[in-house]
């Protein structure tokens, strides 16, 4: 029975030892969000073998409108394609119109890159990226708080009134 107890204790140590072991490969991943009016974008930035940026499952190069595609690519052009070379960015956008969705996605991509470099790289590179983005457009990192004002009763819209008539 003494041998049986020793085997049981050894098996318990083995089980506890394997449970507390750290995983060998840690996935480098950051999630950020961007907002514009009622559109909300969530970007997931991960390390990958090659650059792969998708917005709602559509690759960036196949985005339908040229001007909106240019707005999405703005963050990449400002920072430089070298910093995006080994990143996989998937953005999901909900709410708002197409223009607001692109602005929200652009903000989420820019914030995701800054957060990734802050977490997994040095502070000097992160601050260089942040200053470059802020110099071009403040809205790439800071959300615009303006919202549409609600319509009031007895009026056409939020501020306009019916024309007053004296006859």
mmCIF file of C-alpha atoms in Angstrom:
data_model
loop_
_atom_site.group_PDB
_atom_site.id
_atom_site.type_symbol
_atom_site.label_atom_id
_atom_site.label_comp_id
_atom_site.label_asym_id
_atom_site.label_seq_id
_atom_site.Cartn_x
_atom_site.Cartn_y
_atom_site.Cartn_z
ATOM 1 C CA UNK A 1 0.000 0.000 0.000
ATOM 2 C CA UNK A 2 2.996 2.301 0.605
ATOM 3 C CA UNK A 3 4.081 1.891 -3.040
ATOM 4 C CA UNK A 4 0.531 2.632 -4.211
ATOM 5 C CA UNK A 5 0.480 5.920 -2.198
ATOM 6 C CA UNK A 6 3.828 6.996 -3.699
ATOM 7 C CA UNK A 7 2.576 6.310 -7.248
ATOM 8 C CA UNK A 8 -0.599 8.286 -6.574
ATOM 9 C CA UNK A 9 1.376 11.275 -5.254
ATOM 10 C CA UNK A 10 3.754 11.136 -8.237
ATOM 11 C CA UNK A 11 0.820 11.090 -10.663
ATOM 12 C CA UNK A 12 -0.712 14.107 -8.878
ATOM 13 C CA UNK A 13 2.581 16.019 -9.199
ATOM 14 C CA UNK A 14 2.696 15.147 -12.897
ATOM 15 C CA UNK A 15 -0.855 16.415 -13.477
ATOM 16 C CA UNK A 16 -0.271 19.673 -11.560
ATOM 17 C CA UNK A 17 3.094 20.176 -13.285
ATOM 18 C CA UNK A 18 1.610 19.854 -16.786
ATOM 19 C CA UNK A 19 -1.312 22.161 -15.973
ATOM 20 C CA UNK A 20 0.904 25.003 -14.804
ATOM 21 C CA UNK A 21 3.276 24.837 -17.808
ATOM 22 C CA UNK A 22 3.183 27.915 -20.048
ATOM 23 C CA UNK A 23 2.084 27.558 -23.677
ATOM 24 C CA UNK A 24 5.059 27.541 -26.038
ATOM 25 C CA UNK A 25 3.656 29.909 -28.686
ATOM 26 C CA UNK A 26 1.909 33.116 -27.647
ATOM 27 C CA UNK A 27 -0.247 34.725 -30.348
ATOM 28 C CA UNK A 28 0.569 38.419 -30.698
ATOM 29 C CA UNK A 29 -2.841 40.045 -31.054
ATOM 30 C CA UNK A 30 -4.400 43.438 -30.335
ATOM 31 C CA UNK A 31 -8.048 44.519 -30.664
ATOM 32 C CA UNK A 32 -9.013 48.164 -31.100
ATOM 33 C CA UNK A 33 -12.110 50.088 -32.115
ATOM 34 C CA UNK A 34 -12.881 53.174 -34.158
ATOM 35 C CA UNK A 35 -16.021 55.299 -34.166
ATOM 36 C CA UNK A 36 -17.586 57.851 -36.488
ATOM 37 C CA UNK A 37 -21.184 59.031 -35.938
ATOM 38 C CA UNK A 38 -23.098 55.739 -35.557
ATOM 39 C CA UNK A 39 -20.527 53.479 -37.258
ATOM 40 C CA UNK A 40 -18.365 51.295 -35.018
ATOM 41 C CA UNK A 41 -15.370 49.334 -36.338
ATOM 42 C CA UNK A 42 -13.420 46.674 -34.462
ATOM 43 C CA UNK A 43 -9.931 45.878 -35.785
ATOM 44 C CA UNK A 44 -7.951 42.782 -34.834
ATOM 45 C CA UNK A 45 -4.235 43.176 -35.515
ATOM 46 C CA UNK A 46 -2.145 39.967 -35.540
ATOM 47 C CA UNK A 47 1.335 39.038 -36.668
ATOM 48 C CA UNK A 48 1.400 37.073 -39.906
ATOM 49 C CA UNK A 49 3.736 35.970 -42.698
ATOM 50 C CA UNK A 50 2.517 38.659 -45.097
ATOM 51 C CA UNK A 51 0.345 41.790 -45.104
ATOM 52 C CA UNK A 52 -3.362 40.986 -45.195
ATOM 53 C CA UNK A 53 -5.913 43.737 -44.526
ATOM 54 C CA UNK A 54 -9.637 43.006 -44.833
ATOM 55 C CA UNK A 55 -12.665 45.177 -44.076
ATOM 56 C CA UNK A 56 -15.839 43.135 -43.517
ATOM 57 C CA UNK A 57 -14.166 40.220 -45.296
ATOM 58 C CA UNK A 58 -13.289 42.273 -48.402
ATOM 59 C CA UNK A 59 -9.554 42.698 -49.149
ATOM 60 C CA UNK A 60 -8.442 46.340 -49.135
ATOM 61 C CA UNK A 61 -7.401 46.290 -52.804
ATOM 62 C CA UNK A 62 -10.890 45.127 -53.863
ATOM 63 C CA UNK A 63 -12.815 47.781 -51.904
ATOM 64 C CA UNK A 64 -15.580 49.065 -54.234
ATOM 65 C CA UNK A 65 -15.172 52.869 -54.187
ATOM 66 C CA UNK A 66 -11.798 54.400 -55.178
ATOM 67 C CA UNK A 67 -12.058 57.478 -52.957
ATOM 68 C CA UNK A 68 -13.081 55.442 -49.913
ATOM 69 C CA UNK A 69 -10.275 52.960 -50.638
ATOM 70 C CA UNK A 70 -7.843 55.887 -50.684
ATOM 71 C CA UNK A 71 -9.132 56.999 -47.274
ATOM 72 C CA UNK A 72 -8.616 53.479 -45.896
ATOM 73 C CA UNK A 73 -5.079 53.345 -47.316
ATOM 74 C CA UNK A 74 -4.222 56.732 -45.797
ATOM 75 C CA UNK A 75 -2.978 55.222 -42.527
ATOM 76 C CA UNK A 76 -0.720 52.839 -44.463
ATOM 77 C CA UNK A 77 0.715 55.612 -46.657
ATOM 78 C CA UNK A 78 1.384 57.914 -43.693
ATOM 79 C CA UNK A 79 3.183 55.329 -41.559
ATOM 80 C CA UNK A 80 4.781 53.447 -44.448
ATOM 81 C CA UNK A 81 4.061 50.018 -45.882
ATOM 82 C CA UNK A 82 7.174 48.632 -44.151
ATOM 83 C CA UNK A 83 5.431 48.713 -40.764
ATOM 84 C CA UNK A 84 2.383 46.861 -42.158
ATOM 85 C CA UNK A 85 4.471 44.240 -43.990
ATOM 86 C CA UNK A 86 3.955 41.418 -41.474
ATOM 87 C CA UNK A 87 0.514 42.320 -40.124
ATOM 88 C CA UNK A 88 -2.859 40.693 -40.577
ATOM 89 C CA UNK A 89 -5.650 43.185 -39.903
ATOM 90 C CA UNK A 90 -9.288 42.169 -40.021
ATOM 91 C CA UNK A 91 -11.855 44.900 -39.479
ATOM 92 C CA UNK A 92 -15.578 44.405 -38.907
ATOM 93 C CA UNK A 93 -17.757 47.501 -39.229
ATOM 94 C CA UNK A 94 -21.415 47.914 -38.219
ATOM 95 C CA UNK A 95 -23.845 50.837 -38.405
ATOM 96 C CA UNK A 96 -23.744 54.170 -40.199
ATOM 97 C CA UNK A 97 -23.351 54.828 -43.901
ATOM 98 C CA UNK A 98 -20.495 53.815 -46.202
ATOM 99 C CA UNK A 99 -18.420 56.967 -45.604
ATOM 100 C CA UNK A 100 -18.750 56.778 -41.823
ATOM 101 C CA UNK A 101 -17.875 53.074 -41.938
ATOM 102 C CA UNK A 102 -14.664 53.827 -43.843
ATOM 103 C CA UNK A 103 -13.685 56.592 -41.385
ATOM 104 C CA UNK A 104 -14.373 54.254 -38.439
ATOM 105 C CA UNK A 105 -12.348 51.444 -40.063
ATOM 106 C CA UNK A 106 -9.482 53.839 -40.814
ATOM 107 C CA UNK A 107 -9.408 54.936 -37.177
ATOM 108 C CA UNK A 108 -9.518 51.332 -35.936
ATOM 109 C CA UNK A 109 -6.604 50.348 -38.224
ATOM 110 C CA UNK A 110 -4.467 53.307 -37.108
ATOM 111 C CA UNK A 111 -5.224 52.744 -33.412
ATOM 112 C CA UNK A 112 -4.548 49.029 -33.846
ATOM 113 C CA UNK A 113 -1.110 49.650 -35.296
ATOM 114 C CA UNK A 114 -0.200 52.032 -32.467
ATOM 115 C CA UNK A 115 -1.487 49.576 -29.842
ATOM 116 C CA UNK A 116 0.412 46.668 -31.435
ATOM 117 C CA UNK A 117 3.684 48.579 -31.431
ATOM 118 C CA UNK A 118 3.062 49.720 -27.852
ATOM 119 C CA UNK A 119 2.471 46.167 -26.646
ATOM 120 C CA UNK A 120 5.016 44.175 -28.673
ATOM 121 C CA UNK A 121 7.654 46.695 -29.786
ATOM 122 C CA UNK A 122 9.582 49.592 -28.280
ATOM 123 C CA UNK A 123 8.220 52.971 -27.182
ATOM 124 C CA UNK A 124 10.300 54.954 -29.704
ATOM 125 C CA UNK A 125 8.682 53.296 -32.749
ATOM 126 C CA UNK A 126 5.214 53.637 -31.208
ATOM 127 C CA UNK A 127 5.620 57.359 -30.538
ATOM 128 C CA UNK A 128 7.012 57.910 -34.064
ATOM 129 C CA UNK A 129 3.944 56.223 -35.583
ATOM 130 C CA UNK A 130 1.596 58.165 -33.316
ATOM 131 C CA UNK A 131 3.108 61.575 -34.129
ATOM 132 C CA UNK A 132 3.101 60.799 -37.878
ATOM 133 C CA UNK A 133 -0.609 59.892 -37.755
ATOM 134 C CA UNK A 134 -1.546 62.913 -35.628
ATOM 135 C CA UNK A 135 0.310 65.328 -37.928
ATOM 136 C CA UNK A 136 -1.689 64.185 -40.958
ATOM 137 C CA UNK A 137 -5.149 63.865 -39.404
ATOM 138 C CA UNK A 138 -6.138 64.003 -35.746
ATOM 139 C CA UNK A 139 -9.276 61.955 -36.491
ATOM 140 C CA UNK A 140 -7.127 58.883 -37.221
ATOM 141 C CA UNK A 141 -6.516 58.353 -33.511
ATOM 142 C CA UNK A 142 -9.070 60.536 -31.729
ATOM 143 C CA UNK A 143 -12.821 59.976 -32.146
ATOM 144 C CA UNK A 144 -15.037 62.841 -33.331
ATOM 145 C CA UNK A 145 -17.691 63.416 -30.625
ATOM 146 C CA UNK A 146 -20.188 65.242 -32.900
ATOM 147 C CA UNK A 147 -23.569 63.541 -33.329
ATOM 148 C CA UNK A 148 -26.777 64.442 -35.177
ATOM 149 C CA UNK A 149 -29.193 66.464 -33.037
ATOM 150 C CA UNK A 150 -32.619 64.938 -32.453
ATOM 151 C CA UNK A 151 -35.708 66.326 -34.222
ATOM 152 C CA UNK A 152 -38.042 68.335 -31.956
ATOM 153 C CA UNK A 153 -41.817 68.121 -32.014
ATOM 154 C CA UNK A 154 -43.693 70.985 -33.676
ATOM 155 C CA UNK A 155 -40.742 71.625 -36.016
ATOM 156 C CA UNK A 156 -39.420 70.383 -39.388
ATOM 157 C CA UNK A 157 -36.067 69.333 -37.953
ATOM 158 C CA UNK A 158 -33.868 69.890 -34.897
ATOM 159 C CA UNK A 159 -33.556 73.684 -35.233
ATOM 160 C CA UNK A 160 -35.865 74.933 -38.001
ATOM 161 C CA UNK A 161 -39.302 76.341 -37.211
ATOM 162 C CA UNK A 162 -42.457 76.836 -39.250
ATOM 163 C CA UNK A 163 -42.786 80.330 -40.755
ATOM 164 C CA UNK A 164 -44.820 82.579 -38.477
ATOM 165 C CA UNK A 165 -47.805 84.148 -40.257
ATOM 166 C CA UNK A 166 -49.828 87.133 -38.945
ATOM 167 C CA UNK A 167 -52.787 86.632 -41.321
#
